[in-house]
Coordinates of C-alpha atoms in Angstrom, one line a residue:
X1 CA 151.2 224.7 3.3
X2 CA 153.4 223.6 6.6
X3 CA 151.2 224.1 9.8
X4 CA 152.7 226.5 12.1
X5 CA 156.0 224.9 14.2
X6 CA 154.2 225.6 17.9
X7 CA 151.3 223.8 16.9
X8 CA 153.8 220.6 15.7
X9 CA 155.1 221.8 19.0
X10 CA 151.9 221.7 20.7
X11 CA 150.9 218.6 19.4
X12 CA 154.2 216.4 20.4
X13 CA 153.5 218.0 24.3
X14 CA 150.0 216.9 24.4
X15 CA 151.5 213.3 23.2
X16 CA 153.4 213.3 25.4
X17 CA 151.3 214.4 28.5
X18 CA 150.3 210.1 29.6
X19 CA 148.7 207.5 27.5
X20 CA 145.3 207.9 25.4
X21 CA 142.1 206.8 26.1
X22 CA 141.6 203.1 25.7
X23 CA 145.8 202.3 26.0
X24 CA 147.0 199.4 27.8
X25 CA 146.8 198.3 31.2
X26 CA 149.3 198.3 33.6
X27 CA 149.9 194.4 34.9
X28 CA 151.9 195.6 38.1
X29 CA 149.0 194.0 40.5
X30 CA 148.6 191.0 38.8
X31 CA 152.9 190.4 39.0
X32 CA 152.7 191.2 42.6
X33 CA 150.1 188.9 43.4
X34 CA 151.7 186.6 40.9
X35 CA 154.9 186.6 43.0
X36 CA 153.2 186.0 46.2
X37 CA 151.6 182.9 45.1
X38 CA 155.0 181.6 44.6
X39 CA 155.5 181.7 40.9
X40 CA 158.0 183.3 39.3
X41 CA 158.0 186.7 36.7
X42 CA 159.6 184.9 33.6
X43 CA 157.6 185.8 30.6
X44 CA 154.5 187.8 32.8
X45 CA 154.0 191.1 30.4
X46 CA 154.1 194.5 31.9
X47 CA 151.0 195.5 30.2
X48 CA 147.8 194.0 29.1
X49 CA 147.9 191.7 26.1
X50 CA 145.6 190.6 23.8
X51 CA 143.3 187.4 25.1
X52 CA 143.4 185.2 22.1
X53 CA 145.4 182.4 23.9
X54 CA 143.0 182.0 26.7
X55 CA 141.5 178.3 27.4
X56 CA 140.2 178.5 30.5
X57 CA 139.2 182.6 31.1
X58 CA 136.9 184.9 28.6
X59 CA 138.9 185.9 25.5
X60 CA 140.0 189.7 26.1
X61 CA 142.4 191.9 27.3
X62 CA 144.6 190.2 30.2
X63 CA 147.5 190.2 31.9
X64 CA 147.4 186.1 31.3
X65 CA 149.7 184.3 29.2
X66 CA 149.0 180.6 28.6
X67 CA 151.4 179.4 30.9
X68 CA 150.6 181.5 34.0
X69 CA 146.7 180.4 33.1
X70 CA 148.0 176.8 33.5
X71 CA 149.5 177.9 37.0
X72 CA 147.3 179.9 38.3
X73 CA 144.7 177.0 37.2
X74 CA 146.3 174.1 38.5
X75 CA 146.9 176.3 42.2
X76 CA 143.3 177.0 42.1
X77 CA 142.4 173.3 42.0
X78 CA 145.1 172.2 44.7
X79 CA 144.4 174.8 47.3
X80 CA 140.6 174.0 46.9
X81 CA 142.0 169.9 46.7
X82 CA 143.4 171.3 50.6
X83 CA 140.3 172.8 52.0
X84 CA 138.3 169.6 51.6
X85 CA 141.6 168.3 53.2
X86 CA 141.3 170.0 55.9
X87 CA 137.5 170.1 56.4
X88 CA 138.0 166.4 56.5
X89 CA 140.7 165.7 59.1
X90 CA 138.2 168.6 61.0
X91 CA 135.9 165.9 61.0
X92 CA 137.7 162.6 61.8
X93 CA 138.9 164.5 64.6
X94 CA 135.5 165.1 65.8
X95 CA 135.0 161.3 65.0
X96 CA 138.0 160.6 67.4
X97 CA 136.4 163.2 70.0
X98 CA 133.5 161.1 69.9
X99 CA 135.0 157.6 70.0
X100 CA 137.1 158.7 72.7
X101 CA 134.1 160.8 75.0
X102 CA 132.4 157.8 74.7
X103 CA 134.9 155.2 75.9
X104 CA 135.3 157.3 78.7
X105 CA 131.5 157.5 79.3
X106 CA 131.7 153.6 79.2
X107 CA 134.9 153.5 81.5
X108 CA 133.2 155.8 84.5
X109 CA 130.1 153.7 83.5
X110 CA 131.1 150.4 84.2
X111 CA 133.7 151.7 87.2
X112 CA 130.5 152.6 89.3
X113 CA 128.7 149.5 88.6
X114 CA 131.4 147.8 89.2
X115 CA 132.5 150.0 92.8
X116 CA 128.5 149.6 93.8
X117 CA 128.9 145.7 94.1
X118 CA 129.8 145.3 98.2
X119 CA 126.5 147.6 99.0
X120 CA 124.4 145.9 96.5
X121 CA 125.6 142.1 97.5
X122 CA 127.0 142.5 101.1
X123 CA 123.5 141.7 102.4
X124 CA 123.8 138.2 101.1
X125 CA 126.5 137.5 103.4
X126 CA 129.2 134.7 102.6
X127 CA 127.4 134.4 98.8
X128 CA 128.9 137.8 98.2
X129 CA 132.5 137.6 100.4
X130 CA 133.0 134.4 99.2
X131 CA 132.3 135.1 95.4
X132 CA 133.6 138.7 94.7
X133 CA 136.2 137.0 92.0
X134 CA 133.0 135.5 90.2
X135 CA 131.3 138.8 89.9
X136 CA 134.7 140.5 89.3
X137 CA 135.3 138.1 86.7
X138 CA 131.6 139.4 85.2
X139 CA 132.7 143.0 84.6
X140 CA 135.8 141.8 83.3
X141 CA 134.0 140.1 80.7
X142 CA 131.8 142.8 79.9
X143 CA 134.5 145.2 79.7
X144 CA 136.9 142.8 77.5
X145 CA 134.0 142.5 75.0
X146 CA 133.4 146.1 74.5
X147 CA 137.0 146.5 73.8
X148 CA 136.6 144.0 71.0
X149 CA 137.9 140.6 72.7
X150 CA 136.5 137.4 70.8
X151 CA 134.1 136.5 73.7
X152 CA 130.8 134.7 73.1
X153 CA 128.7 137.3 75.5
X154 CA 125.4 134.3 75.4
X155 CA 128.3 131.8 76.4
X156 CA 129.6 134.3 79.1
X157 CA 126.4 135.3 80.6
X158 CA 125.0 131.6 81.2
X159 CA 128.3 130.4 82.5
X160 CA 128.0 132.9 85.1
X161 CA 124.8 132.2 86.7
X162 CA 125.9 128.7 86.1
X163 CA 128.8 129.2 88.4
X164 CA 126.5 131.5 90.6
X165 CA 124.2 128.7 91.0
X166 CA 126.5 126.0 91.9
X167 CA 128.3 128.9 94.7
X168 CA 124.5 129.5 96.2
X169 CA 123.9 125.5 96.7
X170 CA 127.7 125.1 98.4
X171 CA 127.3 127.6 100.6
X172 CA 123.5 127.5 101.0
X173 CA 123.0 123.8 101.6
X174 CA 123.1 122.1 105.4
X175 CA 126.5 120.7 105.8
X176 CA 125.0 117.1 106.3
X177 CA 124.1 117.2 102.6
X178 CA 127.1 116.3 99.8
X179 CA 127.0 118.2 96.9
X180 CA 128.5 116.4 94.5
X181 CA 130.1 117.2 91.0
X182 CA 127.8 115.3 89.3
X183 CA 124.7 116.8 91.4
X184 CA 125.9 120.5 90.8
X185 CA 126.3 119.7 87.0
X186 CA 122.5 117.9 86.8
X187 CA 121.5 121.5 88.7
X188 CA 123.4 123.1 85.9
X189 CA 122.2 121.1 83.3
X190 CA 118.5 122.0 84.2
X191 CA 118.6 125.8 84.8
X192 CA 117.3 127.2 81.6
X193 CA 114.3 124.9 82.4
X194 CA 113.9 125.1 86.2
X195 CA 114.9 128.5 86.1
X196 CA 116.2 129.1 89.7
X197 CA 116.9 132.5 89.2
X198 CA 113.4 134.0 87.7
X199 CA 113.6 135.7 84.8
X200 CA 116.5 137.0 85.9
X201 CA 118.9 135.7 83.9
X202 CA 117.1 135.8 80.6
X203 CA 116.2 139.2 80.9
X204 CA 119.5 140.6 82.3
X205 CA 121.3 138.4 78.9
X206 CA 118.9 140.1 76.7
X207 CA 119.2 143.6 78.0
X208 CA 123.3 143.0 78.5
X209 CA 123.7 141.8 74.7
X210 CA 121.7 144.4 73.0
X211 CA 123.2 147.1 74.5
X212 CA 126.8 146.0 74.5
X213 CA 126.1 144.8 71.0
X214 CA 125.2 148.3 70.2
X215 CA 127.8 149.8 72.1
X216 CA 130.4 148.3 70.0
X217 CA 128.5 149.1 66.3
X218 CA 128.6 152.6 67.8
X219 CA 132.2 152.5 68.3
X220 CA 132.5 150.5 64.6
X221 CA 130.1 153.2 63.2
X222 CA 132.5 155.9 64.1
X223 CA 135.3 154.3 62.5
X224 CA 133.8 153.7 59.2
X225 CA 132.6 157.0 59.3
X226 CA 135.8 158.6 60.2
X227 CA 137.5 156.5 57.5
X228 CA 135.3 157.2 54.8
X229 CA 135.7 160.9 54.8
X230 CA 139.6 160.5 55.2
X231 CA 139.7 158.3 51.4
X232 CA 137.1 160.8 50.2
X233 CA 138.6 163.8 51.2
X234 CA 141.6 162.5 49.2
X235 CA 140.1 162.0 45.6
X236 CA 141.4 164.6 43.5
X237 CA 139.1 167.3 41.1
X238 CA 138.9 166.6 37.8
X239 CA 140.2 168.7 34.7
X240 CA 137.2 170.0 34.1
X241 CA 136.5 171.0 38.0
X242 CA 140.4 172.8 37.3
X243 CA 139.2 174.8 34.9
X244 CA 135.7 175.6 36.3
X245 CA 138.1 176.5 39.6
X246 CA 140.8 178.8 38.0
X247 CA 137.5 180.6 36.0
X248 CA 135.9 181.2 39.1
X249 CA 138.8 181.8 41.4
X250 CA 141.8 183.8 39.3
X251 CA 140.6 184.8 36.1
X252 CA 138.9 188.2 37.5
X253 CA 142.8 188.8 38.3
X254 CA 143.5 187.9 35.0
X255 CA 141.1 190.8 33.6
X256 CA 141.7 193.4 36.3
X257 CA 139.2 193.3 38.3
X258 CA 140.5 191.1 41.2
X259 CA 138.1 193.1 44.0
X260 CA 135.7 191.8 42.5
X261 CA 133.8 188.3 44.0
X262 CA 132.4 186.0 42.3
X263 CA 128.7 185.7 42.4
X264 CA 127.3 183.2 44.8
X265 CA 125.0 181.2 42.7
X266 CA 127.6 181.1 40.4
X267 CA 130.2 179.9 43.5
X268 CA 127.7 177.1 43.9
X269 CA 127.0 175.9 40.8
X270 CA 130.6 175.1 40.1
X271 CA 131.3 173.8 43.6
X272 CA 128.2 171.4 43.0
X273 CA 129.4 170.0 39.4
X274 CA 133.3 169.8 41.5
X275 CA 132.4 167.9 44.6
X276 CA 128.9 166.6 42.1
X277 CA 130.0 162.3 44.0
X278 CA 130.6 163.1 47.2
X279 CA 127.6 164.7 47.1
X280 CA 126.4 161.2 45.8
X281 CA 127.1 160.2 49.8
X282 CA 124.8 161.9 51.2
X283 CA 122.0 159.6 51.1
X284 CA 124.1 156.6 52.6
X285 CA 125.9 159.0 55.3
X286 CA 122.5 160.1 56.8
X287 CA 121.8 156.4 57.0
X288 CA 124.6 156.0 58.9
X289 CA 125.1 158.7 60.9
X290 CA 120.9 157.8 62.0
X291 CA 122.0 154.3 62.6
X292 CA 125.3 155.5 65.0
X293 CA 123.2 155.8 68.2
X294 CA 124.7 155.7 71.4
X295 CA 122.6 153.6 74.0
X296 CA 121.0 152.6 77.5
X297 CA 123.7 151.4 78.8
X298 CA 123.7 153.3 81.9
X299 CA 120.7 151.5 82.7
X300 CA 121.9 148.5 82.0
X301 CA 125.3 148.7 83.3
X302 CA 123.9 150.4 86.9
X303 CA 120.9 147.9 87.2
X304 CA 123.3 145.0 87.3
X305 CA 124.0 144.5 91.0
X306 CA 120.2 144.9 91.6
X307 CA 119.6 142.3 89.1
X308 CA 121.9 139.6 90.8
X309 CA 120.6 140.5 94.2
X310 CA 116.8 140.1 92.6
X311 CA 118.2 136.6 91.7
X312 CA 119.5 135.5 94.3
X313 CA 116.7 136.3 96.6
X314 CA 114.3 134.7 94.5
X315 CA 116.1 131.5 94.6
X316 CA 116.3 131.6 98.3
X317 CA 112.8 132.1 98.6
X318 CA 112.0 129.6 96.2
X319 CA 114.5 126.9 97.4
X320 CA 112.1 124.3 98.3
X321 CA 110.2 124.6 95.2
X322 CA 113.3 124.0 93.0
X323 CA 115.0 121.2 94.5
X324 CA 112.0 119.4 94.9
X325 CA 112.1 119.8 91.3
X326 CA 115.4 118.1 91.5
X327 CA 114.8 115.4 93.8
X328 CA 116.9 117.0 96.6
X329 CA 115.6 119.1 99.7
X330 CA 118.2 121.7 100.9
X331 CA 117.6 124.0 104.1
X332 CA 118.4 127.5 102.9
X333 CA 119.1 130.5 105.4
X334 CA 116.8 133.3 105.4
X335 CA 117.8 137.1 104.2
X336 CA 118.7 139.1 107.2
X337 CA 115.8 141.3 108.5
X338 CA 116.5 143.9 105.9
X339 CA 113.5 143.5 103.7
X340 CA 114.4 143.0 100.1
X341 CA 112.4 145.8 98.4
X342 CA 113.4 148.3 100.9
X343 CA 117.2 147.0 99.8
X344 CA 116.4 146.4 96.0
X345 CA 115.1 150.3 96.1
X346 CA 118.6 151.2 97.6
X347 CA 120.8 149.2 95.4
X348 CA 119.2 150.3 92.2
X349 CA 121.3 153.1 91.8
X350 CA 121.4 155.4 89.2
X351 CA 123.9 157.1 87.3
X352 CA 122.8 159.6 85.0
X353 CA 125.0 159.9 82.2
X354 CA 122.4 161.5 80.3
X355 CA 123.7 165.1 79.4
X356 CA 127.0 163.1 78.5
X357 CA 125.1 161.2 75.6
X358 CA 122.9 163.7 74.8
X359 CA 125.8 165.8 73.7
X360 CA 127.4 163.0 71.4
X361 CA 124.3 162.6 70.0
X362 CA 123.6 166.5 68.6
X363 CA 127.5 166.0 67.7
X364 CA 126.5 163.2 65.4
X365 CA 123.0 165.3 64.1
X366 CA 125.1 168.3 63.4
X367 CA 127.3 166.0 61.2
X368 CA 124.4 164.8 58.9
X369 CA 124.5 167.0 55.9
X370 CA 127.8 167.6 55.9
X371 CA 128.7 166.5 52.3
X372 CA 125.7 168.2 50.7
X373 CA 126.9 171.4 52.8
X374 CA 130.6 171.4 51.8
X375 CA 129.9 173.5 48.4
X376 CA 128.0 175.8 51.0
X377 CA 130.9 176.2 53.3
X378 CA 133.4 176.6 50.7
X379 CA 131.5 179.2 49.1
X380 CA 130.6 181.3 51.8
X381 CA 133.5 183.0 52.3
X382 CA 134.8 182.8 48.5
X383 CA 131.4 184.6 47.4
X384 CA 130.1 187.6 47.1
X385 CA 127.0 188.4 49.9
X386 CA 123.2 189.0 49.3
X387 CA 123.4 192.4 48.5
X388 CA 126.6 192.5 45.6
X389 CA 124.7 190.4 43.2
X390 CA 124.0 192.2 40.5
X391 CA 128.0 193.1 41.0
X392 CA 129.9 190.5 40.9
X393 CA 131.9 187.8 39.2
X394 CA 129.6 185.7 36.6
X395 CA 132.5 183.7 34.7
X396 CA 132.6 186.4 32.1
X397 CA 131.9 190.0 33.4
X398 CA 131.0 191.6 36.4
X399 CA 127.4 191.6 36.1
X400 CA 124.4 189.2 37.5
X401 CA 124.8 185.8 37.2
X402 CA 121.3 184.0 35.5
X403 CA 121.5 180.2 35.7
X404 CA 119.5 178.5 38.0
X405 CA 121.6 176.4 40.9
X406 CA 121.9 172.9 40.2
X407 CA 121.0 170.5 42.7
X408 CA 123.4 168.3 44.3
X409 CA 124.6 164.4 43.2
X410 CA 126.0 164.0 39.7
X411 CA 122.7 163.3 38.1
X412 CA 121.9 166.5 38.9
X413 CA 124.6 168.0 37.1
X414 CA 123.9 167.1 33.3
X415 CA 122.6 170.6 32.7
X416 CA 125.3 172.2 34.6
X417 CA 126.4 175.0 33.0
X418 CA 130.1 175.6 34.9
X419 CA 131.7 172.1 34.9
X420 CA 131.5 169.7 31.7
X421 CA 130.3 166.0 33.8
X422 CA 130.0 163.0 32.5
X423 CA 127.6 161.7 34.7
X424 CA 127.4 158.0 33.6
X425 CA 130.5 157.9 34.5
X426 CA 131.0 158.2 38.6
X427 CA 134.1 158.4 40.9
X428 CA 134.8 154.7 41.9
X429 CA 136.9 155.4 44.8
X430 CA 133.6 157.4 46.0
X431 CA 131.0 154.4 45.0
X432 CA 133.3 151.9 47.0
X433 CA 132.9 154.4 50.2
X434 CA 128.9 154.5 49.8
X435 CA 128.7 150.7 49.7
X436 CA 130.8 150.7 53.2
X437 CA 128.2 153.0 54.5
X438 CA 125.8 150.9 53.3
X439 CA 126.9 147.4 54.4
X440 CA 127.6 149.4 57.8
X441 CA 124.3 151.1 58.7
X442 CA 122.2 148.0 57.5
X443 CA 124.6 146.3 60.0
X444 CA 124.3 149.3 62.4
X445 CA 119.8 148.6 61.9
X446 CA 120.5 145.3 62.5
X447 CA 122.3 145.7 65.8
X448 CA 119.7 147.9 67.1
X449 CA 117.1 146.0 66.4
X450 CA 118.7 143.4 68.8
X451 CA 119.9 140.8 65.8
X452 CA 123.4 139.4 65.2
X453 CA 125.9 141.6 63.6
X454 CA 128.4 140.8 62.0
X455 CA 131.4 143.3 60.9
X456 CA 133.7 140.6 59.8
X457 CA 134.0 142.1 56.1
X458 CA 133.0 145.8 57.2
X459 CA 136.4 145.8 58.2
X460 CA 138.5 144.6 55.2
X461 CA 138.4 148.2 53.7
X462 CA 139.6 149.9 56.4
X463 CA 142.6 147.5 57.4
X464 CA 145.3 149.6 59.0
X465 CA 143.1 152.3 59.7
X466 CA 142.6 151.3 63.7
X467 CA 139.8 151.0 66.0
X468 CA 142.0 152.0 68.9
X469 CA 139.3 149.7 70.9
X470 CA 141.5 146.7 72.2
X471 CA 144.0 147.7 75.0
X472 CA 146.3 146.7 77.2
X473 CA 146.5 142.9 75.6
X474 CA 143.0 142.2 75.5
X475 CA 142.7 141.9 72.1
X476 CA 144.1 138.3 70.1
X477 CA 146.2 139.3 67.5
X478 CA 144.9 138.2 63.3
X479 CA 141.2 137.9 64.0
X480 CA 138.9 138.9 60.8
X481 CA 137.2 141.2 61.5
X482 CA 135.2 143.4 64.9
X483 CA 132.8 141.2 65.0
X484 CA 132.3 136.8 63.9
X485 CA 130.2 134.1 64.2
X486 CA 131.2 130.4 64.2
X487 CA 129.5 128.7 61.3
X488 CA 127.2 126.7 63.3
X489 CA 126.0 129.7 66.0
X490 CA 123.8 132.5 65.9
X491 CA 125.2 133.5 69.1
X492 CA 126.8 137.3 69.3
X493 CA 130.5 136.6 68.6
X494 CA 133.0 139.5 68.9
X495 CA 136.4 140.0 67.6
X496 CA 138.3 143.2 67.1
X497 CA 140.6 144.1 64.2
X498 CA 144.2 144.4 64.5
X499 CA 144.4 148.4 63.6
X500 CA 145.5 151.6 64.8
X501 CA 143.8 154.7 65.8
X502 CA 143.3 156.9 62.9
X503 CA 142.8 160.2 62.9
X504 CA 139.2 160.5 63.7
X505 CA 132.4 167.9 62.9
X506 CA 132.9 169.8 60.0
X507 CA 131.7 172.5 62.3
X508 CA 132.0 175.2 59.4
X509 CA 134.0 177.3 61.5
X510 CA 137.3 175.2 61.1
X511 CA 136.6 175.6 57.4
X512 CA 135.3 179.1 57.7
X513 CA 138.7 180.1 59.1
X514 CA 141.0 178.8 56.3
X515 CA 139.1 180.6 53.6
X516 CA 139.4 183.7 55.8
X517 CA 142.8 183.0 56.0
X518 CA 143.2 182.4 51.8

C-alpha cells in the first residue's frame, strides 16, 4: 500500500527544512582565519572532513587537510622561532643600556676627579703648576685603559710616582745642590724600598688596579652576555617542538573550537621540552650575571687627588729621613700654614654615584632567571588563566589537562609527555654558549678577587660582535683579545678587541606585548 502523497510531501519539506543532527561542519572560520595568516584557499574544504590524515592534531572531524596541517605547523614554530627573537634583542638592548649608562657613569666619574685636581694640589705650589701635564697624563692613562688600550696599569702607576718623585726633588731641592741624571735615577731606583711616598703608592696601585680591572670585566661581562643571548635566540626548534607547537597552537582551529585556550600546564610543559637547552643556561648565566658587578670606583676615582696630596706631604715631612737614606741632605720648604688634615678633609671629595649603580645593579638581578622564565613569559599570554582549567585546551579535547609540569633543562624532559627529546643528545650551538659563560664568570671571580684576568680567548667567539669600548683612536688595531699578559709578567695587561657595538632585560612586558599583539 502507497503511503498517502502529503505525507511523501511532508516528508521531502521536513528534508529539506536545514541539515540533521550530527551533519557536517561549516569550515567558513577556519578559511577566514586561514586567509589572514597568509595562505592561500586551494584545496581547504568547505565543510568538516574526516580526520584520518592527521599527523600532528587528534584524529577526528576537522577542517585540516594534510597540507594546511604542514602550514599551519610550520607558522606555528616560526612565529614562536620570532618571539624568542624578539625577547632576545629586548635584552641585548638592555645589555647595551647598561654598557652604555655605565660608560657614562665612568665618563662623569673620572671628569670630576679629574676637574677637582687645582683645589686638591694648588696648595703644593710650583709641585702642582709646574706638573699639571704629569697628573693630566695620569687620568689619561686611566681613562685609555678602561677603554681597552694595551697599557700595563702596574707599569703606569709606578712610572708616575717615579716621575712625581724626581719633579718634588727638582723643584724641592736648594738650588746650590745638582741633581743629576744619574742621582734622580739612583732615587728612582730605590723607591719601592725607601718608600718616599708612604704607603701611598702601593695602596693607591692596589685599589686603582682592582677596580679598573673590574671595571673592564664588567664592561667584558656585558658583552658576552649580550652576545650569548643574540646566537641563542637564533637556534631554531626542532621537528618535534613544530609539532608539539602547531598541537598546542592551531589544531583547536583545526577542530572548531578555536576560543578555546590551551591549558596552562599544558602551555608549559611543551614550552619546557621546546626551549628544554636553553634552559640548560641557566645555571652558567646566574654565574655570570652574579659575577657582572659594577664597583667602587667612585671611591677610588674621587680619592685620587687626596691620595697624591697625602704623598706628597708625607715626603716633605719626611725629607730628611729619606735622603739621609740616600746619602744626600736636601732643604725642603714647608706646606703653607694651611694644616694638611684640615686640607686633606676638604680635598677628599665625594661623589656619590650610588643611586646610579644601584640601578644597573637590580637591572642585572632582574635579568637572572631569564632563560628558566621564557616558557613562563611565552605562556602567559598564550594560556588559559587560573580559573578556565578544567576548560581548556589539553592536546586532545577541551577538558583538564593531568600531567604533572616537567622541570626545566633537558634531563628533565625524558618523561615529557608533549615533545619527543632525545636528551643525550643536546644543542651544540647552545653547549658552546654555556662554556663562554663559563670561561667568562670564572674570569669575572677572578677579577674580583683582585687576580689577573685574562680575556684573550673569551673573545675569539664573539669576533665581530664589538665592545664599542675603544674610541676616538685609542685602541691599536689586531690585538688578541680585551685583555693579555706578556709571557714572562703577571702584571695586568690590557688590550681591546677590534669589534663593533652589537646590539646589546627581558622585562616580560616587551614580550608580553607581542603575544598580545599575535
Amino acid at each position: 500500500m502507497r503511503p498517502p502523497v502529503f505525507l511523501c510531501v511532508l516528508l521531502c519539506l521536513s528534508a529539506a527544512a536545514g541539515p540533521v543532527a550530527g551533519a557536517d561542519r561549516s569550515c567558513s572560520d577556519l578559511r577566514q582565519f586561514y586567509t589572514g595568516k597568509g595562505f592561500t584557499l586551494v584545496e581547504v574544504p568547505q565543510t568538516e572532513i574526516s580526520g584520518e590524515h592527521l599527523r600532528m592534531c587528534p584524529q577526528g572531524p576537522t577542517c585540516c587537510t594534510s597540507t594546511m596541517e604542514e602550514n599551519l605547523g610550520g607558522l606555528s614554530a616560526r612565529e614562536t622561532e620570532g618571539l624568542i627573537r624578539e625577547a632576545g634583542r629586548s635584552l641585548q638592548s638592555a645589555f647595551n643600556a647598561l654598557h652604555r649608562s655605565f660608560d657614562t657613569y665612568f665618563t662623569e666619574l673620572h671628569g670630576r676627579s679629574e676637574r677637582s685636581l687645582p683645589e686638591a694640589l694648588s696648595p703644593l705650589g710650583a709641585l702642582y703648576s709646574q706638573n699639571t701635564r704629569l697628573y693630566g697624563d695620569l687620568y689619561t692613562d686611566l681613562r685609555q685603559y678602561y677603554r681597552g688600550s694595551a697599557l700595563n696599569l702596574d707599569e703606569t702607576l709606578s712610572e708616575f710616582w717615579s716621575r712625581l718623585l724626581e719633579r718634588t726633588f727638582k723643584i724641592s731641592a736648594p738650588s746650590e745642590v745638582n741633581l743629576s741624571e744619574d742621582y734622580l735615577e739612583c732615587v728612582a731606583k730605590q723607591q719601592e724600598t725607601l718608600r718616599p711616598f708612604g704607603d701611598v703608592p702601593r695602596d693607591m696601585k692596589a685599589k686603582l688596579i682592582r677596580a679598573f680591572v673590574t671595571a673592564r670585566s664588567f664592561v667584558q661581562g656585558l658583552i658576552v652576555s649580550g652576545e650569548v643571548v643574540r646566537k641563542v635566540s637564533q637556534v631554531h626548534l626542532s621537528p618535534e617542538c613544530m609539532k608539539a607547537l602547531m598541537k598546542l597552537v592551531y589544531c583547536p582551529h583545526c577542530h572548531g573550537i578555536a576560543s578555546v585556550k590551551p591549558c596552562s600546564n599544558y602551555c608549559s610543559n611543551v614550552m619546557k621540552g621546546c626551549l628544554a637547552n636553553q634552559a640548560d643556561l641557566d645555571p652558567e648565566w646566574q654565574n655570570i650575571i652574579g659575577e657582572v658587578q659594577t664597583t667602587s670606583l667612585d671611591v677610588v676615582l674621587s680619592s685620587i687627588p687626596a691620595r697624591i696630596y697625602e704623598a706628597v706631604h708625607f715626603l716633605q715631612e719626611n725629607m730628611d729621613t729619606f735622603t739621609t737614606k740616600v746619602r744626600r741632605l736636601t732643604f725642603i720648604p714647608k706646606l703653607n700654614d694651611l694644616g694638611f688634615e684640615t686640607h686633606l678633609r676638604l680635598v677628599k671629595l665625594k661623589y656619590c654615584l650610588c643611586p646610579q649603580v644601584s640601578d644597573l645593579s637590580s637591572k642585572l638581578r632582574e635579568m637572572r632567571q631569564y632563560w628558566t622564565q621564557l616558557p613562563v613569559a611565552l605562556c602567559s599570554k598564550l594560556a588559559a588563566g587560573g580559573a578556565g582549567q578544567d576548560k581548556c585546551w589539553n592536546g586532545i579535547t577541551k577538558a583538564r589537562y593531568l600531567p604533572e609540569v616537567m622541570g626545566d633543562g633537558l634531563a628533565n624532559q625524558i618523561n615529557n609527555p608533549e615533545v619527543e627529546l632525545d636528551i643525550t643528545k643536546p644543542d651544540m650551538t647552545i653547549r658552546q654558549q654555556i662554556m663562554q659563560l663559563k670561561i667568562m664568570s670564572n674570569r669575572l671571580k677572578n677579577a674580583l678577587e683582585g687576580n689577573d684576568v685574562d680575556f684573550q680567548d673569551a673573545s675569539d667567539d664573539i669576533s665581530g660582535s664589538g665592545s664599542g669600548m675603544c674610541v676616538g683612536g685609542l685602541c691599536p688595531r689586531n690585538r688578541p683579545g680585551l685583555y693579555a699578559y706578556s709571557p714572562d709578567n703577571n702584571r695586568v695587561r690590557g688590550t681591546a678587541t677590534s669589534q663593533t657595538p652589537i646590539c646589546g632585560l627581558l622585562l616580560l612586558l616587551p614580550l608580553t606585548i607581542l603575544l598580545l599583539q599575535r
